[in-house]
GROMACS .gro file of C-alpha atoms in nm:
model
  449
    1UNK     CA    1  -8.210  -0.314  -1.280
    2UNK     CA    2  -7.960  -0.529  -1.466
    3UNK     CA    3  -7.612  -0.494  -1.304
    4UNK     CA    4  -7.449  -0.425  -1.642
    5UNK     CA    5  -7.697  -0.150  -1.723
    6UNK     CA    6  -7.650  -0.009  -1.375
    7UNK     CA    7  -7.274  -0.003  -1.424
    8UNK     CA    8  -7.313   0.164  -1.764
    9UNK     CA    9  -7.543   0.429  -1.614
   10UNK     CA   10  -7.304   0.491  -1.326
   11UNK     CA   11  -7.008   0.529  -1.561
   12UNK     CA   12  -7.185   0.762  -1.804
   13UNK     CA   13  -7.320   0.975  -1.522
   14UNK     CA   14  -6.978   1.013  -1.364
   15UNK     CA   15  -6.818   1.090  -1.702
   16UNK     CA   16  -7.076   1.358  -1.788
   17UNK     CA   17  -7.006   1.543  -1.463
   18UNK     CA   18  -6.626   1.507  -1.497
   19UNK     CA   19  -6.628   1.612  -1.862
   20UNK     CA   20  -6.844   1.915  -1.784
   21UNK     CA   21  -6.588   2.044  -1.534
   22UNK     CA   22  -6.280   1.990  -1.751
   23UNK     CA   23  -6.421   2.146  -2.068
   24UNK     CA   24  -6.556   2.446  -1.875
   25UNK     CA   25  -6.204   2.529  -1.757
   26UNK     CA   26  -6.091   2.561  -2.118
   27UNK     CA   27  -6.398   2.764  -2.213
   28UNK     CA   28  -6.379   3.025  -1.935
   29UNK     CA   29  -6.152   3.277  -2.117
   30UNK     CA   30  -6.392   3.275  -2.414
   31UNK     CA   31  -6.691   3.317  -2.182
   32UNK     CA   32  -6.521   3.621  -2.031
   33UNK     CA   33  -6.450   3.785  -2.368
   34UNK     CA   34  -6.787   3.705  -2.526
   35UNK     CA   35  -7.001   3.817  -2.232
   36UNK     CA   36  -6.779   4.106  -2.118
   37UNK     CA   37  -6.739   3.950  -1.773
   38UNK     CA   38  -6.484   4.025  -1.503
   39UNK     CA   39  -6.238   3.768  -1.372
   40UNK     CA   40  -6.438   3.745  -1.049
   41UNK     CA   41  -6.759   3.674  -1.241
   42UNK     CA   42  -6.592   3.403  -1.447
   43UNK     CA   43  -6.453   3.246  -1.128
   44UNK     CA   44  -6.806   3.231  -0.989
   45UNK     CA   45  -6.917   3.012  -1.280
   46UNK     CA   46  -6.705   2.745  -1.110
   47UNK     CA   47  -6.734   2.859  -0.748
   48UNK     CA   48  -7.115   2.873  -0.753
   49UNK     CA   49  -7.131   2.520  -0.888
   50UNK     CA   50  -6.881   2.389  -0.630
   51UNK     CA   51  -7.066   2.545  -0.337
   52UNK     CA   52  -7.401   2.406  -0.450
   53UNK     CA   53  -7.280   2.055  -0.519
   54UNK     CA   54  -7.056   2.018  -0.213
   55UNK     CA   55  -7.321   2.141   0.030
   56UNK     CA   56  -7.592   1.899  -0.089
   57UNK     CA   57  -7.410   1.573  -0.169
   58UNK     CA   58  -7.469   1.396   0.162
   59UNK     CA   59  -7.836   1.498   0.187
   60UNK     CA   60  -7.888   1.395  -0.177
   61UNK     CA   61  -7.737   1.057  -0.093
   62UNK     CA   62  -7.984   1.018   0.194
   63UNK     CA   63  -8.270   1.107  -0.041
   64UNK     CA   64  -8.149   0.825  -0.267
   65UNK     CA   65  -8.151   0.584   0.027
   66UNK     CA   66  -8.511   0.681   0.096
   67UNK     CA   67  -8.662   0.717  -0.251
   68UNK     CA   68  -8.437   0.502  -0.468
   69UNK     CA   69  -8.099   0.578  -0.625
   70UNK     CA   70  -8.227   0.526  -0.980
   71UNK     CA   71  -8.497   0.787  -0.923
   72UNK     CA   72  -8.252   1.045  -0.787
   73UNK     CA   73  -8.009   0.961  -1.067
   74UNK     CA   74  -8.280   1.012  -1.331
   75UNK     CA   75  -8.393   1.345  -1.186
   76UNK     CA   76  -8.035   1.462  -1.153
   77UNK     CA   77  -7.946   1.366  -1.510
   78UNK     CA   78  -8.256   1.528  -1.660
   79UNK     CA   79  -8.198   1.848  -1.466
   80UNK     CA   80  -7.825   1.852  -1.542
   81UNK     CA   81  -7.888   1.816  -1.915
   82UNK     CA   82  -8.170   2.072  -1.926
   83UNK     CA   83  -7.969   2.333  -1.735
   84UNK     CA   84  -7.669   2.271  -1.963
   85UNK     CA   85  -7.889   2.363  -2.259
   86UNK     CA   86  -8.001   2.674  -2.072
   87UNK     CA   87  -7.641   2.783  -2.011
   88UNK     CA   88  -7.569   2.747  -2.383
   89UNK     CA   89  -7.845   3.002  -2.449
   90UNK     CA   90  -7.763   3.237  -2.158
   91UNK     CA   91  -7.770   3.605  -2.261
   92UNK     CA   92  -7.529   3.726  -1.992
   93UNK     CA   93  -7.276   3.613  -1.734
   94UNK     CA   94  -7.527   3.657  -1.451
   95UNK     CA   95  -7.747   3.393  -1.612
   96UNK     CA   96  -7.448   3.163  -1.654
   97UNK     CA   97  -7.358   3.194  -1.284
   98UNK     CA   98  -7.717   3.138  -1.167
   99UNK     CA   99  -7.769   2.839  -1.394
  100UNK     CA  100  -7.438   2.688  -1.287
  101UNK     CA  101  -7.560   2.699  -0.926
  102UNK     CA  102  -7.879   2.519  -1.032
  103UNK     CA  103  -7.668   2.270  -1.227
  104UNK     CA  104  -7.473   2.206  -0.908
  105UNK     CA  105  -7.797   2.112  -0.731
  106UNK     CA  106  -7.877   1.852  -0.997
  107UNK     CA  107  -7.513   1.735  -0.997
  108UNK     CA  108  -7.546   1.675  -0.624
  109UNK     CA  109  -7.852   1.458  -0.685
  110UNK     CA  110  -7.688   1.232  -0.941
  111UNK     CA  111  -7.332   1.194  -0.811
  112UNK     CA  112  -7.400   0.993  -0.491
  113UNK     CA  113  -7.651   0.787  -0.687
  114UNK     CA  114  -7.380   0.665  -0.926
  115UNK     CA  115  -7.216   0.489  -0.629
  116UNK     CA  116  -7.538   0.402  -0.447
  117UNK     CA  117  -7.666   0.215  -0.754
  118UNK     CA  118  -7.344   0.010  -0.769
  119UNK     CA  119  -7.366  -0.081  -0.400
  120UNK     CA  120  -7.724  -0.198  -0.445
  121UNK     CA  121  -7.658  -0.390  -0.770
  122UNK     CA  122  -7.335  -0.573  -0.682
  123UNK     CA  123  -7.241  -0.790  -0.382
  124UNK     CA  124  -6.964  -0.642  -0.165
  125UNK     CA  125  -6.704  -0.891  -0.292
  126UNK     CA  126  -6.775  -0.790  -0.654
  127UNK     CA  127  -6.753  -0.411  -0.614
  128UNK     CA  128  -6.382  -0.381  -0.701
  129UNK     CA  129  -6.418  -0.413  -1.077
  130UNK     CA  130  -6.722  -0.182  -1.121
  131UNK     CA  131  -6.554   0.091  -0.916
  132UNK     CA  132  -6.231   0.043  -1.114
  133UNK     CA  133  -6.419   0.077  -1.445
  134UNK     CA  134  -6.593   0.392  -1.319
  135UNK     CA  135  -6.261   0.544  -1.209
  136UNK     CA  136  -6.089   0.458  -1.539
  137UNK     CA  137  -6.371   0.627  -1.729
  138UNK     CA  138  -6.330   0.941  -1.517
  139UNK     CA  139  -5.957   0.933  -1.597
  140UNK     CA  140  -6.029   0.912  -1.969
  141UNK     CA  141  -6.268   1.207  -1.947
  142UNK     CA  142  -6.004   1.409  -1.759
  143UNK     CA  143  -5.759   1.345  -2.043
  144UNK     CA  144  -6.005   1.400  -2.328
  145UNK     CA  145  -6.190   1.696  -2.175
  146UNK     CA  146  -5.932   1.973  -2.227
  147UNK     CA  147  -5.859   1.858  -2.583
  148UNK     CA  148  -6.226   1.830  -2.675
  149UNK     CA  149  -6.310   2.157  -2.503
  150UNK     CA  150  -6.026   2.337  -2.681
  151UNK     CA  151  -6.141   2.207  -3.018
  152UNK     CA  152  -6.501   2.313  -2.958
  153UNK     CA  153  -6.409   2.659  -2.827
  154UNK     CA  154  -6.173   2.718  -3.120
  155UNK     CA  155  -6.439   2.600  -3.367
  156UNK     CA  156  -6.812   2.648  -3.301
  157UNK     CA  157  -6.757   2.844  -2.979
  158UNK     CA  158  -6.796   2.807  -2.603
  159UNK     CA  159  -7.174   2.763  -2.608
  160UNK     CA  160  -7.138   2.430  -2.787
  161UNK     CA  161  -6.936   2.304  -2.487
  162UNK     CA  162  -7.250   2.309  -2.276
  163UNK     CA  163  -7.453   2.130  -2.543
  164UNK     CA  164  -7.210   1.838  -2.537
  165UNK     CA  165  -7.381   1.643  -2.259
  166UNK     CA  166  -7.744   1.745  -2.319
  167UNK     CA  167  -7.859   1.449  -2.529
  168UNK     CA  168  -7.689   1.169  -2.328
  169UNK     CA  169  -7.804   1.324  -1.999
  170UNK     CA  170  -8.166   1.355  -2.109
  171UNK     CA  171  -8.178   1.006  -2.261
  172UNK     CA  172  -8.011   0.834  -1.967
  173UNK     CA  173  -8.219   1.030  -1.716
  174UNK     CA  174  -8.544   0.931  -1.887
  175UNK     CA  175  -8.439   0.565  -1.896
  176UNK     CA  176  -8.346   0.570  -1.527
  177UNK     CA  177  -8.691   0.698  -1.433
  178UNK     CA  178  -8.854   0.400  -1.607
  179UNK     CA  179  -8.688   0.164  -1.356
  180UNK     CA  180  -8.903   0.063  -1.062
  181UNK     CA  181  -8.669  -0.090  -0.804
  182UNK     CA  182  -8.827  -0.238  -0.490
  183UNK     CA  183  -8.904   0.023  -0.227
  184UNK     CA  184  -8.743  -0.025   0.116
  185UNK     CA  185  -8.966  -0.192   0.372
  186UNK     CA  186  -8.904   0.088   0.623
  187UNK     CA  187  -8.821   0.421   0.452
  188UNK     CA  188  -8.508   0.592   0.582
  189UNK     CA  189  -8.607   0.896   0.792
  190UNK     CA  190  -8.484   1.237   0.680
  191UNK     CA  191  -8.291   1.455   0.924
  192UNK     CA  192  -8.381   1.796   0.779
  193UNK     CA  193  -8.221   2.009   1.057
  194UNK     CA  194  -7.900   1.809   1.026
  195UNK     CA  195  -7.907   1.839   0.647
  196UNK     CA  196  -7.947   2.218   0.673
  197UNK     CA  197  -7.662   2.255   0.924
  198UNK     CA  198  -7.430   2.035   0.717
  199UNK     CA  199  -7.518   2.219   0.395
  200UNK     CA  200  -7.439   2.557   0.551
  201UNK     CA  201  -7.115   2.421   0.698
  202UNK     CA  202  -6.990   2.274   0.371
  203UNK     CA  203  -7.101   2.573   0.162
  204UNK     CA  204  -6.918   2.813   0.393
  205UNK     CA  205  -6.612   2.587   0.404
  206UNK     CA  206  -6.586   2.574   0.025
  207UNK     CA  207  -6.643   2.948  -0.004
  208UNK     CA  208  -6.377   3.017   0.259
  209UNK     CA  209  -6.124   2.808   0.067
  210UNK     CA  210  -6.209   2.958  -0.272
  211UNK     CA  211  -6.250   3.320  -0.164
  212UNK     CA  212  -5.907   3.372  -0.007
  213UNK     CA  213  -5.860   3.649   0.108
  214UNK     CA  214  -6.185   3.774   0.255
  215UNK     CA  215  -6.282   3.437   0.397
  216UNK     CA  216  -6.310   3.524   0.765
  217UNK     CA  217  -6.687   3.542   0.805
  218UNK     CA  218  -6.755   3.223   0.609
  219UNK     CA  219  -6.486   3.033   0.801
  220UNK     CA  220  -6.638   3.151   1.130
  221UNK     CA  221  -6.986   3.050   1.014
  222UNK     CA  222  -6.859   2.706   0.908
  223UNK     CA  223  -6.704   2.656   1.252
  224UNK     CA  224  -7.023   2.749   1.438
  225UNK     CA  225  -7.262   2.550   1.220
  226UNK     CA  226  -7.022   2.254   1.212
  227UNK     CA  227  -7.018   2.241   1.591
  228UNK     CA  228  -7.398   2.269   1.597
  229UNK     CA  229  -7.424   1.986   1.343
  230UNK     CA  230  -7.206   1.753   1.553
  231UNK     CA  231  -7.412   1.834   1.864
  232UNK     CA  232  -7.738   1.775   1.676
  233UNK     CA  233  -7.621   1.442   1.529
  234UNK     CA  234  -7.532   1.312   1.875
  235UNK     CA  235  -7.879   1.390   2.011
  236UNK     CA  236  -8.118   1.311   1.727
  237UNK     CA  237  -8.283   0.970   1.698
  238UNK     CA  238  -8.239   0.961   1.317
  239UNK     CA  239  -7.902   1.119   1.232
  240UNK     CA  240  -7.817   1.223   0.877
  241UNK     CA  241  -7.486   1.036   0.909
  242UNK     CA  242  -7.557   0.685   1.042
  243UNK     CA  243  -7.314   0.568   1.313
  244UNK     CA  244  -7.243   0.259   1.106
  245UNK     CA  245  -7.090   0.481   0.837
  246UNK     CA  246  -6.910   0.756   1.026
  247UNK     CA  247  -6.828   0.529   1.322
  248UNK     CA  248  -6.613   0.304   1.106
  249UNK     CA  249  -6.240   0.369   1.139
  250UNK     CA  250  -6.188   0.227   0.791
  251UNK     CA  251  -6.441   0.465   0.633
  252UNK     CA  252  -6.296   0.765   0.816
  253UNK     CA  253  -5.947   0.673   0.707
  254UNK     CA  254  -6.056   0.618   0.346
  255UNK     CA  255  -6.233   0.954   0.334
  256UNK     CA  256  -5.927   1.126   0.481
  257UNK     CA  257  -5.709   0.964   0.216
  258UNK     CA  258  -5.943   1.080  -0.060
  259UNK     CA  259  -5.926   1.438   0.068
  260UNK     CA  260  -5.547   1.425   0.100
  261UNK     CA  261  -5.491   1.258  -0.238
  262UNK     CA  262  -5.728   1.484  -0.434
  263UNK     CA  263  -5.587   1.795  -0.262
  264UNK     CA  264  -5.229   1.689  -0.340
  265UNK     CA  265  -5.316   1.608  -0.701
  266UNK     CA  266  -5.511   1.926  -0.776
  267UNK     CA  267  -5.260   2.148  -0.598
  268UNK     CA  268  -4.971   1.981  -0.782
  269UNK     CA  269  -5.141   2.021  -1.120
  270UNK     CA  270  -5.214   2.387  -1.048
  271UNK     CA  271  -4.854   2.449  -0.940
  272UNK     CA  272  -4.718   2.231  -1.221
  273UNK     CA  273  -4.879   2.458  -1.481
  274UNK     CA  274  -4.672   2.752  -1.357
  275UNK     CA  275  -4.364   2.531  -1.327
  276UNK     CA  276  -4.385   2.409  -1.686
  277UNK     CA  277  -4.488   2.734  -1.852
  278UNK     CA  278  -4.333   3.012  -1.642
  279UNK     CA  279  -4.025   2.849  -1.485
  280UNK     CA  280  -3.930   2.609  -1.766
  281UNK     CA  281  -4.072   2.814  -2.055
  282UNK     CA  282  -4.279   2.541  -2.221
  283UNK     CA  283  -4.577   2.645  -2.433
  284UNK     CA  284  -4.925   2.519  -2.335
  285UNK     CA  285  -4.922   2.241  -2.596
  286UNK     CA  286  -4.587   2.099  -2.485
  287UNK     CA  287  -4.695   2.133  -2.124
  288UNK     CA  288  -5.002   1.922  -2.202
  289UNK     CA  289  -4.786   1.657  -2.370
  290UNK     CA  290  -4.548   1.641  -2.072
  291UNK     CA  291  -4.838   1.590  -1.829
  292UNK     CA  292  -5.016   1.334  -2.051
  293UNK     CA  293  -4.861   1.033  -1.865
  294UNK     CA  294  -5.066   1.135  -1.561
  295UNK     CA  295  -5.396   1.063  -1.734
  296UNK     CA  296  -5.261   0.749  -1.903
  297UNK     CA  297  -5.136   0.597  -1.576
  298UNK     CA  298  -5.450   0.698  -1.390
  299UNK     CA  299  -5.657   0.500  -1.640
  300UNK     CA  300  -5.417   0.202  -1.627
  301UNK     CA  301  -5.407   0.207  -1.246
  302UNK     CA  302  -5.781   0.149  -1.205
  303UNK     CA  303  -5.801  -0.213  -1.325
  304UNK     CA  304  -5.463  -0.289  -1.167
  305UNK     CA  305  -5.596  -0.168  -0.833
  306UNK     CA  306  -5.889  -0.412  -0.850
  307UNK     CA  307  -5.636  -0.697  -0.868
  308UNK     CA  308  -5.422  -0.553  -0.587
  309UNK     CA  309  -5.723  -0.515  -0.359
  310UNK     CA  310  -5.803  -0.883  -0.396
  311UNK     CA  311  -5.444  -1.001  -0.350
  312UNK     CA  312  -5.289  -0.770  -0.088
  313UNK     CA  313  -5.582  -0.578   0.059
  314UNK     CA  314  -5.674  -0.211   0.087
  315UNK     CA  315  -5.413  -0.120   0.349
  316UNK     CA  316  -5.101  -0.213   0.154
  317UNK     CA  317  -5.249  -0.096  -0.175
  318UNK     CA  318  -5.337   0.254  -0.054
  319UNK     CA  319  -5.018   0.308   0.147
  320UNK     CA  320  -4.806   0.210  -0.155
  321UNK     CA  321  -5.017   0.429  -0.384
  322UNK     CA  322  -4.994   0.736  -0.158
  323UNK     CA  323  -4.618   0.680  -0.144
  324UNK     CA  324  -4.607   0.681  -0.525
  325UNK     CA  325  -4.809   1.004  -0.526
  326UNK     CA  326  -4.566   1.159  -0.278
  327UNK     CA  327  -4.261   1.054  -0.483
  328UNK     CA  328  -4.417   1.190  -0.801
  329UNK     CA  329  -4.484   1.533  -0.649
  330UNK     CA  330  -4.134   1.548  -0.497
  331UNK     CA  331  -3.978   1.454  -0.832
  332UNK     CA  332  -4.185   1.725  -0.999
  333UNK     CA  333  -4.039   1.983  -0.759
  334UNK     CA  334  -3.676   1.883  -0.813
  335UNK     CA  335  -3.624   1.836  -1.185
  336UNK     CA  336  -3.627   2.030  -1.511
  337UNK     CA  337  -3.561   1.730  -1.735
  338UNK     CA  338  -3.853   1.647  -1.964
  339UNK     CA  339  -3.812   1.266  -1.927
  340UNK     CA  340  -3.807   1.300  -1.548
  341UNK     CA  341  -4.105   1.535  -1.556
  342UNK     CA  342  -4.297   1.275  -1.758
  343UNK     CA  343  -4.194   1.013  -1.503
  344UNK     CA  344  -4.311   1.237  -1.218
  345UNK     CA  345  -4.652   1.286  -1.377
  346UNK     CA  346  -4.676   0.911  -1.439
  347UNK     CA  347  -4.609   0.842  -1.070
  348UNK     CA  348  -4.870   1.097  -0.968
  349UNK     CA  349  -5.129   0.942  -1.202
  350UNK     CA  350  -5.057   0.586  -1.093
  351UNK     CA  351  -5.071   0.679  -0.725
  352UNK     CA  352  -5.388   0.885  -0.744
  353UNK     CA  353  -5.576   0.642  -0.968
  354UNK     CA  354  -5.500   0.355  -0.731
  355UNK     CA  355  -5.598   0.548  -0.418
  356UNK     CA  356  -5.922   0.666  -0.573
  357UNK     CA  357  -6.033   0.310  -0.655
  358UNK     CA  358  -5.916   0.152  -0.330
  359UNK     CA  359  -6.048   0.420  -0.092
  360UNK     CA  360  -6.380   0.445  -0.275
  361UNK     CA  361  -6.413   0.067  -0.258
  362UNK     CA  362  -6.367   0.077   0.120
  363UNK     CA  363  -6.623   0.357   0.168
  364UNK     CA  364  -6.890   0.191  -0.048
  365UNK     CA  365  -6.829  -0.167   0.068
  366UNK     CA  366  -6.831  -0.086   0.439
  367UNK     CA  367  -7.168   0.089   0.415
  368UNK     CA  368  -7.492  -0.102   0.459
  369UNK     CA  369  -7.716  -0.108   0.152
  370UNK     CA  370  -7.968   0.121   0.323
  371UNK     CA  371  -7.691   0.380   0.378
  372UNK     CA  372  -7.521   0.346   0.037
  373UNK     CA  373  -7.637   0.691  -0.072
  374UNK     CA  374  -7.489   0.860   0.234
  375UNK     CA  375  -7.162   0.674   0.176
  376UNK     CA  376  -7.161   0.786  -0.187
  377UNK     CA  377  -7.233   1.142  -0.078
  378UNK     CA  378  -6.944   1.140   0.168
  379UNK     CA  379  -6.708   1.003  -0.100
  380UNK     CA  380  -6.815   1.271  -0.346
  381UNK     CA  381  -6.786   1.541  -0.079
  382UNK     CA  382  -6.427   1.437  -0.011
  383UNK     CA  383  -6.353   1.445  -0.384
  384UNK     CA  384  -6.498   1.797  -0.411
  385UNK     CA  385  -6.348   1.951  -0.097
  386UNK     CA  386  -5.999   1.806  -0.152
  387UNK     CA  387  -5.926   1.985  -0.483
  388UNK     CA  388  -6.052   2.316  -0.346
  389UNK     CA  389  -5.822   2.276  -0.045
  390UNK     CA  390  -5.523   2.180  -0.261
  391UNK     CA  391  -5.558   2.470  -0.504
  392UNK     CA  392  -5.618   2.718  -0.221
  393UNK     CA  393  -5.303   2.601  -0.040
  394UNK     CA  394  -5.097   2.609  -0.361
  395UNK     CA  395  -5.221   2.960  -0.445
  396UNK     CA  396  -5.136   3.094  -0.100
  397UNK     CA  397  -4.787   2.941  -0.109
  398UNK     CA  398  -4.715   3.061  -0.463
  399UNK     CA  399  -4.803   3.414  -0.357
  400UNK     CA  400  -4.514   3.410  -0.109
  401UNK     CA  401  -4.283   3.445  -0.410
  402UNK     CA  402  -4.072   3.139  -0.338
  403UNK     CA  403  -4.154   2.961  -0.664
  404UNK     CA  404  -4.320   2.623  -0.714
  405UNK     CA  405  -4.076   2.430  -0.491
  406UNK     CA  406  -4.242   2.522  -0.160
  407UNK     CA  407  -4.604   2.443  -0.252
  408UNK     CA  408  -4.501   2.113  -0.413
  409UNK     CA  409  -4.307   2.015  -0.100
  410UNK     CA  410  -4.608   2.095   0.121
  411UNK     CA  411  -4.840   1.899  -0.107
  412UNK     CA  412  -4.601   1.603  -0.100
  413UNK     CA  413  -4.610   1.616   0.281
  414UNK     CA  414  -4.990   1.615   0.266
  415UNK     CA  415  -4.985   1.304   0.047
  416UNK     CA  416  -4.744   1.137   0.289
  417UNK     CA  417  -4.980   1.215   0.577
  418UNK     CA  418  -5.253   1.043   0.377
  419UNK     CA  419  -5.032   0.735   0.350
  420UNK     CA  420  -5.009   0.723   0.729
  421UNK     CA  421  -5.390   0.734   0.750
  422UNK     CA  422  -5.407   0.424   0.533
  423UNK     CA  423  -5.283   0.205   0.817
  424UNK     CA  424  -5.639   0.199   0.953
  425UNK     CA  425  -5.774   0.028   0.641
  426UNK     CA  426  -5.840  -0.348   0.630
  427UNK     CA  427  -5.571  -0.586   0.511
  428UNK     CA  428  -5.611  -0.889   0.288
  429UNK     CA  429  -5.919  -1.065   0.411
  430UNK     CA  430  -6.243  -1.200   0.274
  431UNK     CA  431  -6.540  -1.138   0.497
  432UNK     CA  432  -6.870  -1.316   0.463
  433UNK     CA  433  -7.126  -1.041   0.425
  434UNK     CA  434  -7.493  -1.044   0.507
  435UNK     CA  435  -7.759  -0.873   0.302
  436UNK     CA  436  -7.696  -0.540   0.471
  437UNK     CA  437  -7.325  -0.535   0.402
  438UNK     CA  438  -7.219  -0.613   0.759
  439UNK     CA  439  -6.942  -0.862   0.820
  440UNK     CA  440  -7.030  -1.195   0.975
  441UNK     CA  441  -6.680  -1.330   0.985
  442UNK     CA  442  -6.359  -1.129   0.993
  443UNK     CA  443  -6.129  -1.431   0.995
  444UNK     CA  444  -5.836  -1.400   0.754
  445UNK     CA  445  -5.849  -1.654   0.473
  446UNK     CA  446  -5.641  -1.688   0.158
  447UNK     CA  447  -5.745  -1.446  -0.114
  448UNK     CA  448  -5.923  -1.599  -0.408
  449UNK     CA  449  -5.718  -1.610  -0.724
   0.00000   0.00000   0.00000
């Protein structure tokens, strides 16, 4: 497939998923009133989706490696759009919850494919810009989503929110299925027992984080199945997670940074809502205006990061970005001045946007082409687990009654720990890559201008 069309498909697919999540958050109160649902039921419209998508991302990525990322992307998009239409027609909240779980399955199919397609279409030394464009588009959708969702809920109603992505998803999915990329000479074997153990582990982990309190049995299950998964992966001849991916210190560090950064961001935004509205007394509209610099700087940071990666390397870029994220969260916890609050949100947006591009670039570039789907699945898993962890930690700390200062300080410390992990990432170097994405020469040479 043409690289430009592949990039466009990757961007639209990522935006549809991101937009779906942001507009749903705005629509949930209306869903509750219209369907007579409880708070717990409304929470499960998000929780059910998260559990489904997080548990299947890595296995879906492996399916893409075996059967083609365009094929998995097309199936995922068609299913995502069709289920969205079904949710818009749902007669009760039980249907909404069940269909959201199904939507999570299709979301898991398409999300790793958006990165796997880029890895297959672009040489490793040209991945910076496509990933930056994809990240900037996600930032735009994060900024536009609440506004668009609010307008639709206030006007036609919450059901229209779910019709928003139906047409583009169905059209793009159908187009993707018309592509016939070359099949791999030796199909990647599927590790079904490993996939099952990992799915149970991740599903229980997400449930344990979301369902505080009452998380004991799922946390215990996640521990047992996680240990069984590690043991299985060490013994099987065809592991779900190839050693070339998980054995890389750079990939492990990048994934850790993505978890830390997304947890710090989501936890800070959750806490910041209470800070702005309850502590400082701002109304929701003014609160949205104060936090707007976050989205603006996140979008601006993406193309800037592509330049920084080429000139100073992933290590310095990510460490500096995590430091900016830490400073932004600390500033947020120590000021009541609107200009300083805007500055704090700007720092958070610039730091997170840069880390997301740089760390994703490392994960995708370091993976061989035949393992691009698994790499994309791991990146998406980190980006799904991190926010759940951050919000869960912020909620628990807010319930201690100490105000927003304590959770923001803890989240800043988490971001700082992520900066320390960045020291394992590669510095400024151009490596000659073979067709499988492995380095032939790690000698440092001047960066191309």
